Coordinates of C-alpha atoms in Angstrom, one line a residue:
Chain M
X20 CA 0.0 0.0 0.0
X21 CA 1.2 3.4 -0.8
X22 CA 0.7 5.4 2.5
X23 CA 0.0 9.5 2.8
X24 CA 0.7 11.3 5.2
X25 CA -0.5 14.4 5.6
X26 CA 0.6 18.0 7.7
X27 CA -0.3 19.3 9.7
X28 CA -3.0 17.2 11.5
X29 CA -5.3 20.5 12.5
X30 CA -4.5 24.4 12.2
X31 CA -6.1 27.4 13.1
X32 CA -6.2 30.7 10.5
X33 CA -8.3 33.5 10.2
X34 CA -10.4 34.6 7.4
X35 CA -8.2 36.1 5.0
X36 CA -5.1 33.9 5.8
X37 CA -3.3 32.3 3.2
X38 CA -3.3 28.5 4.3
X39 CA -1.0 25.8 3.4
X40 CA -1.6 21.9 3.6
X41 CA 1.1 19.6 2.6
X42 CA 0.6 15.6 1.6
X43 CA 3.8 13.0 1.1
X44 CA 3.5 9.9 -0.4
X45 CA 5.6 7.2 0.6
X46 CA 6.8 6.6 -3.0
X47 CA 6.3 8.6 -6.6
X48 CA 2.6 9.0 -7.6
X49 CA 3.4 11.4 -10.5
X50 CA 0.5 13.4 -10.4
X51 CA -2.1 11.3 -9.1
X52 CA -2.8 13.2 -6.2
X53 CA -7.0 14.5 -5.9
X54 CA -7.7 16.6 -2.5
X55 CA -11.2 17.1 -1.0
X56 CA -13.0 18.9 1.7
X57 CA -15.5 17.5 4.3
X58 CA -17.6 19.5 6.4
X59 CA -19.1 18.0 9.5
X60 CA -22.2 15.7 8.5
X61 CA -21.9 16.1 5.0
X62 CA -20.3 13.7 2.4
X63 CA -16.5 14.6 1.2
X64 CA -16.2 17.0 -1.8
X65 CA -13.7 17.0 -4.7
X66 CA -11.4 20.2 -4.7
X67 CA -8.5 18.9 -6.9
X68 CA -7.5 16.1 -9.1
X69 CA -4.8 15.6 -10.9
X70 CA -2.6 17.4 -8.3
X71 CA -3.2 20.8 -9.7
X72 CA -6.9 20.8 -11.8
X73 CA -9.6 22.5 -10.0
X74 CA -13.0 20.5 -10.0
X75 CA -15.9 22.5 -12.1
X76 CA -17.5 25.0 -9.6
X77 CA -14.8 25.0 -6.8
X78 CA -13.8 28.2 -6.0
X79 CA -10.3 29.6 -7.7
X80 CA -8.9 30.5 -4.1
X81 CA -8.1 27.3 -3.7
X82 CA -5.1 25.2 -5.6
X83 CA -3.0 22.2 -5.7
X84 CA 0.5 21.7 -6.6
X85 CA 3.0 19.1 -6.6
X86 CA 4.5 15.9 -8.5
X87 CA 6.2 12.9 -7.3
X88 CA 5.6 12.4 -3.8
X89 CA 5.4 16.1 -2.3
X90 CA 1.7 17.9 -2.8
X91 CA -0.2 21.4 -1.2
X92 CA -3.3 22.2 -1.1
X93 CA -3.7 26.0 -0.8
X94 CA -6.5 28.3 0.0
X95 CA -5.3 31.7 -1.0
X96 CA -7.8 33.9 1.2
X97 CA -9.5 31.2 3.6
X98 CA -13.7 32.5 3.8
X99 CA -16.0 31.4 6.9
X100 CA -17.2 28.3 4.7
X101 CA -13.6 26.8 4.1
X102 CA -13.5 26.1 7.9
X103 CA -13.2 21.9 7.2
X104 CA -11.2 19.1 7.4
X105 CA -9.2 18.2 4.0
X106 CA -7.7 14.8 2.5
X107 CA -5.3 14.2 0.0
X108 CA -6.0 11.0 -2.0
X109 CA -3.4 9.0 -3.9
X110 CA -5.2 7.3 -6.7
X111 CA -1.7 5.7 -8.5
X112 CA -1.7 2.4 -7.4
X113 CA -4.0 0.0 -8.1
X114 CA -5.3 0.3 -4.6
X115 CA -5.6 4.0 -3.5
X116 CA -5.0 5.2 -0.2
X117 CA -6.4 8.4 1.8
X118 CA -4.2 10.8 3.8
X119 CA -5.1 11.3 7.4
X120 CA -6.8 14.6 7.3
X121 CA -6.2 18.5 8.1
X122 CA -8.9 19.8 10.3
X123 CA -8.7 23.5 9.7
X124 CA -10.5 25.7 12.3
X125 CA -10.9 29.4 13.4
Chain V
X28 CA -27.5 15.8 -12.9
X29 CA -25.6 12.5 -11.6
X30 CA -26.9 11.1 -8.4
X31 CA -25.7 8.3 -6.0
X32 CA -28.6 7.4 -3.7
X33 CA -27.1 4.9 -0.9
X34 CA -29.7 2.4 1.4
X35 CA -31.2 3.4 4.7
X36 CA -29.6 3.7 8.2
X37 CA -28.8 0.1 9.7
X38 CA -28.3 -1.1 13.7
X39 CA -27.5 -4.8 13.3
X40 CA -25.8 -7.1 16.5
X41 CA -22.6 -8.7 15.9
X42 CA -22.9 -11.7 13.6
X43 CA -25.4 -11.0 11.6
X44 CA -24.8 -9.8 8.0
X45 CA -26.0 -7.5 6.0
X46 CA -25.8 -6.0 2.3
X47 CA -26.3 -1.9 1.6
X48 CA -26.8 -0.7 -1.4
X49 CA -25.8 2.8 -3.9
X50 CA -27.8 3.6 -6.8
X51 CA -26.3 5.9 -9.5
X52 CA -28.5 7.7 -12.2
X53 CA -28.5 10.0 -14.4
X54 CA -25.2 8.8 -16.7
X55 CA -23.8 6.0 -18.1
X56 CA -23.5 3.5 -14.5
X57 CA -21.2 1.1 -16.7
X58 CA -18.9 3.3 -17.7
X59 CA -17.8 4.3 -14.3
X60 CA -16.3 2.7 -11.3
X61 CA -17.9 2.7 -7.9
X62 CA -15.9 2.8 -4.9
X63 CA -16.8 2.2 -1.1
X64 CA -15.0 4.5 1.3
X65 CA -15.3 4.0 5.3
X66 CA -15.3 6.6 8.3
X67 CA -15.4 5.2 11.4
X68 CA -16.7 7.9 14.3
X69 CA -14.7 11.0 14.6
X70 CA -12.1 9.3 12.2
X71 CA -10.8 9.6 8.7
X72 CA -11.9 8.7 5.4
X73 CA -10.5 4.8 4.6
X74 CA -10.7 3.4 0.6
X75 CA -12.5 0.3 1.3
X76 CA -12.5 -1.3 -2.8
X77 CA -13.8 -0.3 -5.9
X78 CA -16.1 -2.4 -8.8
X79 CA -16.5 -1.7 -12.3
X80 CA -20.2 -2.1 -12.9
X81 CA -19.6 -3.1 -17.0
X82 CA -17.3 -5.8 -16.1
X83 CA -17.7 -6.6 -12.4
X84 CA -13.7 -6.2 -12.2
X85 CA -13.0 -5.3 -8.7
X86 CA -10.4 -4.5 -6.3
X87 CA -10.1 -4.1 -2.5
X88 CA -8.0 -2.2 -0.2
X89 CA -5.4 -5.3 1.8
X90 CA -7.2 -4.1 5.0
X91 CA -10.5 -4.8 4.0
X92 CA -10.0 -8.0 1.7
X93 CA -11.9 -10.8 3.1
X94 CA -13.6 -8.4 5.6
X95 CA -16.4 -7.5 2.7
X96 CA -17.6 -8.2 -0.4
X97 CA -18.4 -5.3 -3.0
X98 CA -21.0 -6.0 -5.8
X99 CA -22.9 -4.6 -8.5
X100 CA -26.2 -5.2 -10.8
X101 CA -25.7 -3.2 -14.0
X102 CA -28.9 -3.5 -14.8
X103 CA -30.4 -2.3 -11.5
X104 CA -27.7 0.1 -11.7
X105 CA -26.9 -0.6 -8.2
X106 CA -23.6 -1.2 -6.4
X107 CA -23.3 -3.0 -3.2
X108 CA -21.3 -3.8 0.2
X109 CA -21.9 -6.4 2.5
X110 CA -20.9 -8.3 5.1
X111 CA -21.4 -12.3 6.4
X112 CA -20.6 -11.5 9.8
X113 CA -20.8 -8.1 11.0
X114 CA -18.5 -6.9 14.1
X115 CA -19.2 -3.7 16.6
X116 CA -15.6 -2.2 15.1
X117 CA -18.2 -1.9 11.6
X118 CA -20.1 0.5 13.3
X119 CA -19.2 3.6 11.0
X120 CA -20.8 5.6 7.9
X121 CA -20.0 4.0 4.4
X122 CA -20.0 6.3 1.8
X123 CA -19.9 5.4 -2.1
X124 CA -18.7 7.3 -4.6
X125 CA -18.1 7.4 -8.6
X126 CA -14.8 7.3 -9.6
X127 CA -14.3 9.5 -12.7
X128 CA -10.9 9.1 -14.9
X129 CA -9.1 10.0 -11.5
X130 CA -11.0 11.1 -8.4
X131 CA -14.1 10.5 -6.7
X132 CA -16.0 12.7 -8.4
X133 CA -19.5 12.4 -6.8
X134 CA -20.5 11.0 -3.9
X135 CA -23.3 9.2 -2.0
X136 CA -25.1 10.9 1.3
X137 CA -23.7 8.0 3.4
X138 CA -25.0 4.8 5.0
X139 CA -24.8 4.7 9.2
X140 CA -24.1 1.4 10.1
X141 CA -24.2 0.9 13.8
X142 CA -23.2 -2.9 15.0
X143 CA -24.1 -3.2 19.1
X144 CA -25.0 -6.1 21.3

């Protein structure tokens, strides 16, 4: 299994803040790297795939970079309704793996 | 628009089995893998396996081979994940989702399974 692990675990910003989450595969995924957001309750939502293409109707502020086995997430300007916890997703091997999560919080 | 529509809320006691069910609509079900993704309480999201409804070709995560079986009726357009003998650490929401040429692209509103004596 190809594990993820993700950094940091939680974080707290303000609205405004730039906010950076990193992911690390434990061996080359090329770019097969999709993030998503889950609010509390609700079913996880596709942000990213591809490491850096946005999913239709996701808001610009937020971007993925990243090849190999080093990703980020970034929200440019974090807004009340970013407040979530994100995953990174490896989806390279013929078994895909979830990261652990970033709970991000005011 | 595409829809996955997952089975009912479940409380079951330990032994027992029991099959839940994900029906997609509104594009082509066959063309598209289906994947099962776990979340235990106040945990993170686990990749549980994934079918290919055209084909039935499907493929589970090493920690949950054996532990389930995922399924699918193309022409129900219905996927499926069950278990023969169900445990109280299988008490979590299941959550399936379509896998487009990458990612999970939409998802199912989850299926509480709760597993108590």
């Amino acid at each position: 299994d190809i594990q993820m692990t993700q950094s940091p675990s939680s974080l707290s910003a303000s609205v405004g803040e730039r906010v950076t989450i990193t992911c690390r595969a434990s061996q080359s995924i090329t770019s097969y790297l999709n993030w998503y957001q889950q609010k509390p309750g609700k079913a996880p939502k596709l942000l990213i795939y591809s490491a850096s293409s946005l999913q239709s109707g996701v808001p610009s502020r937020f971007s993925g970079s990243g090849s190999g086995t080093d990703f980020t997430l970034t929200i440019s300007s974090l807004q009340p309704e970013d407040f979530a916890t994100y995953y990174c997703q490896q989806s390279f091997g013929t078994t895909e793996t979830f990261g652990q999560g970033t709970r991000v919080e005011i | 628009e595409v829809q996955l529509v997952q089975s009912g809320a479940e409380v079951k006691k330990p032994g027992e089995s029991l099959k839940i069910s994900c029906e997609g609509s509104e594009y082509s079900f066959t063309n598209y893998w289906i994947g099962w993704v776990r979340q235990m309480p106040g945990k993170g999201l686990e990749w549980m396996g994934i079918i290919h409804p055209g084909d039935s070709d499907t493929r589970y995560s090493p920690s949950f081979q054996g532990q389930v079986t995922i399924s699918a009726d193309k022409s129900i357009r219905t996927a499926y994940l069950q278990w023969s003998s169900l445990k109280a650490s299988d008490t979590a929401m299941y959550y399936c989702a379509r896998r487009d040429s990458e990612a999970f692209d939409y998802w199912g509103q989850g299926t509480l399974v709760t597993v108590s004596s």
